[in-house]
XYZ file of C-alpha atoms in Angstrom:
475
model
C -28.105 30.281 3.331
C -25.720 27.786 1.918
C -27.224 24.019 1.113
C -23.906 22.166 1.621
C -23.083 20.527 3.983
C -20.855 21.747 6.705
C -18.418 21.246 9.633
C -19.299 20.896 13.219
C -16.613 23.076 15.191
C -17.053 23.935 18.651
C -20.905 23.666 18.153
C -21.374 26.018 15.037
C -21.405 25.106 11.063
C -18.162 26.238 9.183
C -17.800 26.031 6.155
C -14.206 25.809 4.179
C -12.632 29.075 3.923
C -11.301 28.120 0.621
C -14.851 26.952 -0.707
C -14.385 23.454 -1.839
C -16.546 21.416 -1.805
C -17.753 17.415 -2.714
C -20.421 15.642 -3.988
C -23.224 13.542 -2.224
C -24.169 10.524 -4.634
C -27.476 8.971 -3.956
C -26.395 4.969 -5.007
C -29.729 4.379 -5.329
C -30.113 6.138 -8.466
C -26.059 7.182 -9.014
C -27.416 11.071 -8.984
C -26.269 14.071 -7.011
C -27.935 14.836 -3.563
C -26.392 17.511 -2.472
C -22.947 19.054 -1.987
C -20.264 18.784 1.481
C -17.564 21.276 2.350
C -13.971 19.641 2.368
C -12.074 20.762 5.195
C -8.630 22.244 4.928
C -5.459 23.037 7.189
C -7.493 25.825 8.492
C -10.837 24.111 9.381
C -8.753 21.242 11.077
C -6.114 23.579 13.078
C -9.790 24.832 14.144
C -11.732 22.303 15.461
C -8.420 20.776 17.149
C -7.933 24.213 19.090
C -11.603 24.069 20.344
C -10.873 20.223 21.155
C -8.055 21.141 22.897
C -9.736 23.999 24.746
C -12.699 22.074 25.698
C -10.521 18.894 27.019
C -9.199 21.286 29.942
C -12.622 21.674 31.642
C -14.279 18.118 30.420
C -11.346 15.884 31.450
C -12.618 17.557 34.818
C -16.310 16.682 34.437
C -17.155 13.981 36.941
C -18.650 10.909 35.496
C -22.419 11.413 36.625
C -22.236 14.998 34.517
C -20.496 12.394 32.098
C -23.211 9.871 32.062
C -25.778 12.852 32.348
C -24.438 13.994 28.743
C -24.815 10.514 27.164
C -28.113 10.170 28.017
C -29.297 13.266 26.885
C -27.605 12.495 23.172
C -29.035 8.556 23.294
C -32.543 10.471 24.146
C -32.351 13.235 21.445
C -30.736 10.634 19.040
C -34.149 8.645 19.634
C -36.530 11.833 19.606
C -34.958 12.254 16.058
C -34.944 9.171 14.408
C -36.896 9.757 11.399
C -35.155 12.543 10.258
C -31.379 10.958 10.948
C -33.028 7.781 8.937
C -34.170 10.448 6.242
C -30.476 11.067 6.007
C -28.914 8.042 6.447
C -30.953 6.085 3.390
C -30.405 8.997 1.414
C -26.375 8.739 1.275
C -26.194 4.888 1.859
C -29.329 3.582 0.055
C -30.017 1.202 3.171
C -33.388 -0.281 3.683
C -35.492 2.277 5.942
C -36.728 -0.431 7.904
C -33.375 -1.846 8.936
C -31.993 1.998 10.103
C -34.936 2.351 11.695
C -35.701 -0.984 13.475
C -32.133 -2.047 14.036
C -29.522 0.120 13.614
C -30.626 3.318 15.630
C -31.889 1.358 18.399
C -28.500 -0.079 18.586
C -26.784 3.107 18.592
C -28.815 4.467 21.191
C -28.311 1.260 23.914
C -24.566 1.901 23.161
C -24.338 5.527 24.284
C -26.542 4.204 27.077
C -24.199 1.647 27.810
C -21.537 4.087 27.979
C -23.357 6.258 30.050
C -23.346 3.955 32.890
C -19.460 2.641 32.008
C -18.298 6.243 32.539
C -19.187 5.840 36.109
C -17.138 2.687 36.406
C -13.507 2.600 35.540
C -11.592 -0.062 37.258
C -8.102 -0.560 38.582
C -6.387 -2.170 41.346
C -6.852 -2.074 44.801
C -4.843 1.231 46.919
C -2.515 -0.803 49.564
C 0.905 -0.743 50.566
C 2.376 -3.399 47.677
C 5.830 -1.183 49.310
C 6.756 -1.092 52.501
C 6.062 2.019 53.684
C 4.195 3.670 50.539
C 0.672 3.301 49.773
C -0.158 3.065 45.775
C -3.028 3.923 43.658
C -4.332 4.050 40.133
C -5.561 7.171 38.190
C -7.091 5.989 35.279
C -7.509 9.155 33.043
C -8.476 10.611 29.617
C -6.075 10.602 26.759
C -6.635 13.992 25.485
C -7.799 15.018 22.411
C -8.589 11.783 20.241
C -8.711 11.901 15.974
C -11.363 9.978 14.502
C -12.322 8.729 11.101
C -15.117 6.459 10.033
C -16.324 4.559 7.340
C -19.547 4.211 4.856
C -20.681 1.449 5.335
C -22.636 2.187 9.210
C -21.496 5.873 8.987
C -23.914 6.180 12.232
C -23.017 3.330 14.062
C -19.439 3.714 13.708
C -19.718 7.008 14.499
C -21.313 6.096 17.537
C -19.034 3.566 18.324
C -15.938 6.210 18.432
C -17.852 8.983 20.635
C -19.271 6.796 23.302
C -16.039 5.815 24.775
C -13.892 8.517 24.192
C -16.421 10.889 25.968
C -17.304 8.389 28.415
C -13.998 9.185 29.205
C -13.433 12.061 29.387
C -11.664 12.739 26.204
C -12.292 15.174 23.152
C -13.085 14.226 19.880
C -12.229 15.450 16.197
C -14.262 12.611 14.050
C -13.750 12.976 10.380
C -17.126 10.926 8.879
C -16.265 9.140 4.937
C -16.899 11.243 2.469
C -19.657 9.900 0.989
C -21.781 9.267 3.752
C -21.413 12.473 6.409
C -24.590 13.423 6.926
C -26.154 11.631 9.782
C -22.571 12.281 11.646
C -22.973 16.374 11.151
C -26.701 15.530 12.206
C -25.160 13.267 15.238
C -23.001 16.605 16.472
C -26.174 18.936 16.446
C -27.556 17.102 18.718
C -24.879 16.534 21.001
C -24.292 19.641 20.932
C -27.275 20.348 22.652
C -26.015 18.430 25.645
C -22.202 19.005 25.877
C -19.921 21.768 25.861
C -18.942 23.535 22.742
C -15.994 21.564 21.474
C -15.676 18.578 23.023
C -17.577 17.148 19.988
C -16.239 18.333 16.351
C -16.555 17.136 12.887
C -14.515 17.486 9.937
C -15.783 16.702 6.331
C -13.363 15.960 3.893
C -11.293 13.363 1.452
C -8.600 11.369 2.337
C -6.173 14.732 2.602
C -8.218 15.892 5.395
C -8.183 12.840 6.879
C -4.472 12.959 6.991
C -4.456 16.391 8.207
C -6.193 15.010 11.074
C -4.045 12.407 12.058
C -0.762 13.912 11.471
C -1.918 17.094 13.286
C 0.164 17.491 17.177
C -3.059 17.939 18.995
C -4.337 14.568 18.969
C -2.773 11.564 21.363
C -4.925 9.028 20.325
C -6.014 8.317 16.925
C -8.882 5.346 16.149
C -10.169 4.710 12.885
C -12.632 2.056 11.070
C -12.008 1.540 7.544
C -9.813 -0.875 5.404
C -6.521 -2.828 6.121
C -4.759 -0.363 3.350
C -6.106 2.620 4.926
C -5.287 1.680 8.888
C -1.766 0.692 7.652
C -1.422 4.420 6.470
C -2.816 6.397 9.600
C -0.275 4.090 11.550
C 2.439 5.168 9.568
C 1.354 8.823 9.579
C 0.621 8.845 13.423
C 4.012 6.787 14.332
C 6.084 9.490 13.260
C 4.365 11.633 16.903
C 4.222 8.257 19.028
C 0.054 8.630 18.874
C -1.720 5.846 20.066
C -3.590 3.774 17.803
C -6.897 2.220 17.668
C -7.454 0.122 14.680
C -10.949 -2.025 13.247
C -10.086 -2.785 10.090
C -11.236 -5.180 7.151
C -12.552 -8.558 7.570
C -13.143 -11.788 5.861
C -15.032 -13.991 7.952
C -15.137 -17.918 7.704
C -17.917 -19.823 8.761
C -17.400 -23.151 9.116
C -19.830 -26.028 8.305
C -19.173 -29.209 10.022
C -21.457 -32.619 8.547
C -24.071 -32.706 11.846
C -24.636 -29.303 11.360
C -28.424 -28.233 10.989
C -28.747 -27.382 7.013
C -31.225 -25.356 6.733
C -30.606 -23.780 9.848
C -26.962 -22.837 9.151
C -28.024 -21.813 5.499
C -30.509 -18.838 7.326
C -27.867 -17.557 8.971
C -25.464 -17.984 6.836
C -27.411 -15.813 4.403
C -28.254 -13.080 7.078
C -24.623 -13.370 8.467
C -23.484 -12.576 4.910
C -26.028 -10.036 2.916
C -26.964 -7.803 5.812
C -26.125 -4.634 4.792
C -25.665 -5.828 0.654
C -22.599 -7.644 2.378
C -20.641 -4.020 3.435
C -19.786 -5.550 6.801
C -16.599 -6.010 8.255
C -17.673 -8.989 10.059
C -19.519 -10.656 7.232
C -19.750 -14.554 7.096
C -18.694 -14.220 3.059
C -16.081 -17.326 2.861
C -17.908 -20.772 3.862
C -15.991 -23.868 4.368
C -18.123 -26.415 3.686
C -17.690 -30.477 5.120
C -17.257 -32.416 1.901
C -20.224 -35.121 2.616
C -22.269 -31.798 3.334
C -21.129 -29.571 0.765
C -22.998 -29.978 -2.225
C -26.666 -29.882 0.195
C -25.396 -26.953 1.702
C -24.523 -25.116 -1.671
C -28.035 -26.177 -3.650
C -29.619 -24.413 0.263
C -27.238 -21.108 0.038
C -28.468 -20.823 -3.630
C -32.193 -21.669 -3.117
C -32.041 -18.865 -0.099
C -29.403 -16.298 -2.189
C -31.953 -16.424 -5.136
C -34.774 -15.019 -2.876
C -33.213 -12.501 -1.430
C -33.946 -8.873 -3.044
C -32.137 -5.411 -3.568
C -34.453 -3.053 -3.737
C -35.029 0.867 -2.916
C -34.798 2.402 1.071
C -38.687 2.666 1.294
C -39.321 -0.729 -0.296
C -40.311 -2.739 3.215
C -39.501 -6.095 1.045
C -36.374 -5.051 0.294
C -33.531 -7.275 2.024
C -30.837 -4.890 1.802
C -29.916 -2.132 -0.906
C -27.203 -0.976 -3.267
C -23.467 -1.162 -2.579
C -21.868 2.464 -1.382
C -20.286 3.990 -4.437
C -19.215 3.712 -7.710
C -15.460 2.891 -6.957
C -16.749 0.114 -4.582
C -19.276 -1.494 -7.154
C -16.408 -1.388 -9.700
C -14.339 -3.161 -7.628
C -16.715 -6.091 -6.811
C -17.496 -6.075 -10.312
C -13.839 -6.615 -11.367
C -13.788 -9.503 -8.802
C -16.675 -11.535 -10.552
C -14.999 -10.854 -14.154
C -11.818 -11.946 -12.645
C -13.089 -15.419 -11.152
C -10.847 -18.119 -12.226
C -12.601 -21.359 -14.424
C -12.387 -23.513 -11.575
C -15.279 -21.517 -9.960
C -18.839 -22.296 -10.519
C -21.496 -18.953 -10.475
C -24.705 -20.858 -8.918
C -26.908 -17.767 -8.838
C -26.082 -13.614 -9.383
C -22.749 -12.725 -10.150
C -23.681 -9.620 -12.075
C -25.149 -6.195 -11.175
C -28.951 -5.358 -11.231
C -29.795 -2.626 -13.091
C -28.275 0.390 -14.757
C -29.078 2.925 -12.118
C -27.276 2.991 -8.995
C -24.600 0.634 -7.950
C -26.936 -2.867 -7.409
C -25.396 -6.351 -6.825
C -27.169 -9.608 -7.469
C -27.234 -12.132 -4.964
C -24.183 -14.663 -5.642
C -23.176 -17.546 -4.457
C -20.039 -19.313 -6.150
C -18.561 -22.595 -4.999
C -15.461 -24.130 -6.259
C -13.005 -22.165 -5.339
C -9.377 -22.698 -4.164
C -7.746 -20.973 -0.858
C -5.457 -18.864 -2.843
C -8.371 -17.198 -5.277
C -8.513 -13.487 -5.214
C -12.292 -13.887 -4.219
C -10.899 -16.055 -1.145
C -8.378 -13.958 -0.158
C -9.228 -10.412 -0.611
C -12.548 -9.092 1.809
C -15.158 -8.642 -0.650
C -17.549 -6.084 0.743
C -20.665 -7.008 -1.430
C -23.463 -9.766 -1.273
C -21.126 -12.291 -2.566
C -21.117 -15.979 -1.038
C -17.853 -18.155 -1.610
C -17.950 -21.780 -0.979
C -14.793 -23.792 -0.527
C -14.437 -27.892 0.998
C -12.752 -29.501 3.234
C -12.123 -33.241 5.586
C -11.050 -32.736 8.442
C -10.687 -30.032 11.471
C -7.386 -29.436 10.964
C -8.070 -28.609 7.156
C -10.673 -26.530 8.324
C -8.648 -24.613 10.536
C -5.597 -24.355 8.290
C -8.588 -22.580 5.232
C -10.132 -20.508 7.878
C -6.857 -19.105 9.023
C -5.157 -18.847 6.069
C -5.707 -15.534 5.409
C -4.504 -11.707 6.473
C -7.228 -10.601 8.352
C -8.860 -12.242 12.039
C -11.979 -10.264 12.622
C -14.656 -12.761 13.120
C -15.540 -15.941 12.006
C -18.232 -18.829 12.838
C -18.922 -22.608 13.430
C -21.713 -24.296 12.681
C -21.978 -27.839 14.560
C -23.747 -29.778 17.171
C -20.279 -30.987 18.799
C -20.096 -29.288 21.815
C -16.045 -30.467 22.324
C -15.813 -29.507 18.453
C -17.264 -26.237 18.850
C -14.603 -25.254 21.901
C -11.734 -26.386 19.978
C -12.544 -24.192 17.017
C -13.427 -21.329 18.921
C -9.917 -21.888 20.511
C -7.934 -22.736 17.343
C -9.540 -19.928 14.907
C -7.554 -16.953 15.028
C -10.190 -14.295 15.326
C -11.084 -11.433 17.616
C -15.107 -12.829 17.714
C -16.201 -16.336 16.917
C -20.209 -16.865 16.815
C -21.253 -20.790 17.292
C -24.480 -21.356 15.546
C -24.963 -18.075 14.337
C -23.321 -15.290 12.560
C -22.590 -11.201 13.343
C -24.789 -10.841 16.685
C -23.465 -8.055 18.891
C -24.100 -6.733 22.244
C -22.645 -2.867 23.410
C -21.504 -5.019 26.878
C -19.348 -7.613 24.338
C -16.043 -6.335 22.633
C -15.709 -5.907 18.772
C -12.231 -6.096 17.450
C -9.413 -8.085 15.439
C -6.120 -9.584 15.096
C -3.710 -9.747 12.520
C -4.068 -7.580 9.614
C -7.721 -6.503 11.239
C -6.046 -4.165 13.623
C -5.864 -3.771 17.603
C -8.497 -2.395 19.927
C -11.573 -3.186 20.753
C -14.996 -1.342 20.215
C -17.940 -2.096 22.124
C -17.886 -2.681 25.867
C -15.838 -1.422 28.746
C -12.594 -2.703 26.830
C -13.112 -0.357 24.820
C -13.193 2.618 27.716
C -10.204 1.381 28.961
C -8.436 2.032 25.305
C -9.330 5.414 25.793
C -7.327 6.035 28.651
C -4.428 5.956 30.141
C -3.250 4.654 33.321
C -1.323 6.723 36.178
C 0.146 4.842 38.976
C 0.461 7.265 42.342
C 2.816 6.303 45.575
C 2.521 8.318 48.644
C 5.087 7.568 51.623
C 3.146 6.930 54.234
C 5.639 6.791 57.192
């Protein structure tokens, strides 16, 4: 029996006729782990005909059998942990503790959540808005819907893109990133357990596949999570069949430090906001804006709290987070610290730990301008930038100033100050007095160049429908 890793297509393993296949890099150590087939035209045309197949009895399902499905994968997700964790730390190097203690009960409340928001879609009121005519809403699946998810949570995010598409009523063809699409084939075994054979499907692959996916006829919808660059391609490969897009791309968070701010307060979750997950978070707090009069106590308590902070292996339990992804990304965050301009000031890190694997140091760097690569590009790494500023509106204008309006946050005790920022700063989430909580009843999604849609919550049910208006004369 073969040891690489397969498809998921109508609820058996395929492999790729043609045999290829790609590496699984442990960044722990930088070594091979294992080998995963990479789909062709063949494997896709596949698992798009049993999406297809399987959308004209599930758009049919009623929401109970719906919910009834959710629940069973949130409850076999659970049963399983351990051995999806096994996976997960294996291809992303995480910390066992967090995948364990946070992240997979946070997967499992949001295909819970979705349970129960399959059995409430909401519309207007039937009544005669015509005289004569009574109207209604349908509101009903899209069809089949293309996926494609990142490394960084390849779990959550996977998670994420089933719940509500299924929820529903929709099928799914989820392509997981290449380096990390192991706990997504593990996610499909189980839920194939509890829902018809191919309303769930997954496609490994490279970026090829990926475009096979989104270009292919089959799909209406297609939602991906990923970078700025990448979402900018699907939407130029999907426009060309009118497919509706759902886009969470990059970030590059502000957080904004006003003078009565709390310190030491703001510094802890500043530091969690930014180095959860070695910083490979779209919504990480990585670009502070510092009060002047505050600025230099704030820096010397980032540094103090950035120097304790440790990489370390996925078993290590005093480990605060682990390596980044891959070897592209670490050389890439790598050529962003040799690149800093001489106005910038290192105050602690700024290097990589170790020879083995792809480890980042800590860092926290202050002196920096608005227009600094560092500034402007999302870093992706457990990299702190510091910048000043005098008043709100110079706050506002550095917060702003950039492509992407994911999240961002405000540290102050001014209650008035606090709703004007939240109202001024143009970003899909702003946290006051605390950095990257979520909630599966809350939405999660941009603006600008951190794309449309929303994950999360029953906004993001509704983007996976569509809406049918029906009039019946009625005299």
């Amino acid at each position: 029996m073969s040891t690489t890793l397969a498809d998921v297509i109508g609820g058996e393993d395929v492999l790729a006729a043609d045999g290829r296949t790609s590496s699984l890099i442990d960044p722990v150590t930088g070594e091979q782990t294992g080998t995963a087939t990479v789909s062709g035209a063949a494997e896709v045309e596949a698992a798009m005909q049993a999406a297809a197949t399987a959308f004209a009895t599930w758009r049919k399902a009623t929401p109970a059998q719906r919910q009834d499905a959710l629940l069973a994968i949130a409850d076999g997700l659970a049963a399983r942990a351990e051995e999806v964790a096994d996976v997960e730390c294996r291809e992303t190097g995480k910390p066992r503790a967090v995948v364990l203690g946070e992240e997979i009960p946070m997967c499992v409340d949001t295909l819970r959540f979705f349970a129960g928001a399959a059995r409430h879609l909401e519309g207007k009121a039937a009544a005669e808005y015509l005289d004569g005519h009574t109207s209604w809403i349908r509101r009903e699946p899209v069809g089949v819907c293309a996926q494609i998810t990142p490394w960084n949570y390849p779990l959550m995010m996977a998670v994420w893109k089933i719940g509500p598409a299924l929820a529903a009523g929709n099928t799914v063809v989820l392509k997981p990133a290449e380096t990390t699409p192991g706990s997504t084939v593990l996610l499909a075994r189980i839920a194939a357990t509890a829902l018809p054979a191919g309303v769930l499907n997954v496609v490994l692959g490279d970026r090829d596949t990926g475009r096979l996916i989104v270009e292919h006829p089959v799909p209406r919808l297609v939602s991906i999570t990923g970078s700025t660059r990448a979402g900018i391609q699907v939407a130029r490969s999907a426009s060309t069949d009118l497919k509706r897009l759902h886009l969470e791309l990059g970030g590059n968070a502000p957080v904004l430090v006003f003078d009565d701010a709390d310190i030491p307060a703001a510094a802890e979750g500043i530091i969690a906001g930014a180095f959860l997950n070695a910083g490979q978070d779209c919504t990480a707090g990585n670009r502070v804006i510092a009060h002047s009069s505050i600025h230099d106590a704030l820096v010397a308590e980032l540094t103090a709290r950035a120097a304790k902070q440790r990489t370390g292996l996925p078993a290590d339990a005093d480990a605060d987070f682990g390596p980044l992804n891959n070897a592209d990304q670490l050389q890439r965050v790598l050529g962003l610290l040799e690149r800093l301009p001489a106005h910038a000031t290192v105050h602690t890190g700024g290097h990589r730990v170790g020879e083995a694997g792809y480890f980042v140091a800590p860092t926290v760097i202050s002196g920096l301008k608005a227009d600094d690569e560092i500034v402007r590009e999302e870093i992706f790494a457990p990299i702190l930038t510091v910048q000043s500023f005098e008043t709100e509106a110079e706050a506002v204008a550095l917060a702003n100033g950039v492509d992407q309006g994911l999240a961002a946050s405000v540290w102050t005790r001014d209650h008035a100050r606090a709703l004007r920022m939240s109202a001024d700063l143009d970003f899909g989430a702003v946290w006051l007095n605390g950095h990257g909580a979520l909630a599966s009843e809350m939405p999660h999604g941009g603006f600008k160049h951190s794309g449309y849609g929303k994950d999360l919550s029953a906004y993001s049910l509704e983007d996976y429908t569509r809406v049918k208006h029906v009039m019946s004369a009625i005299g």
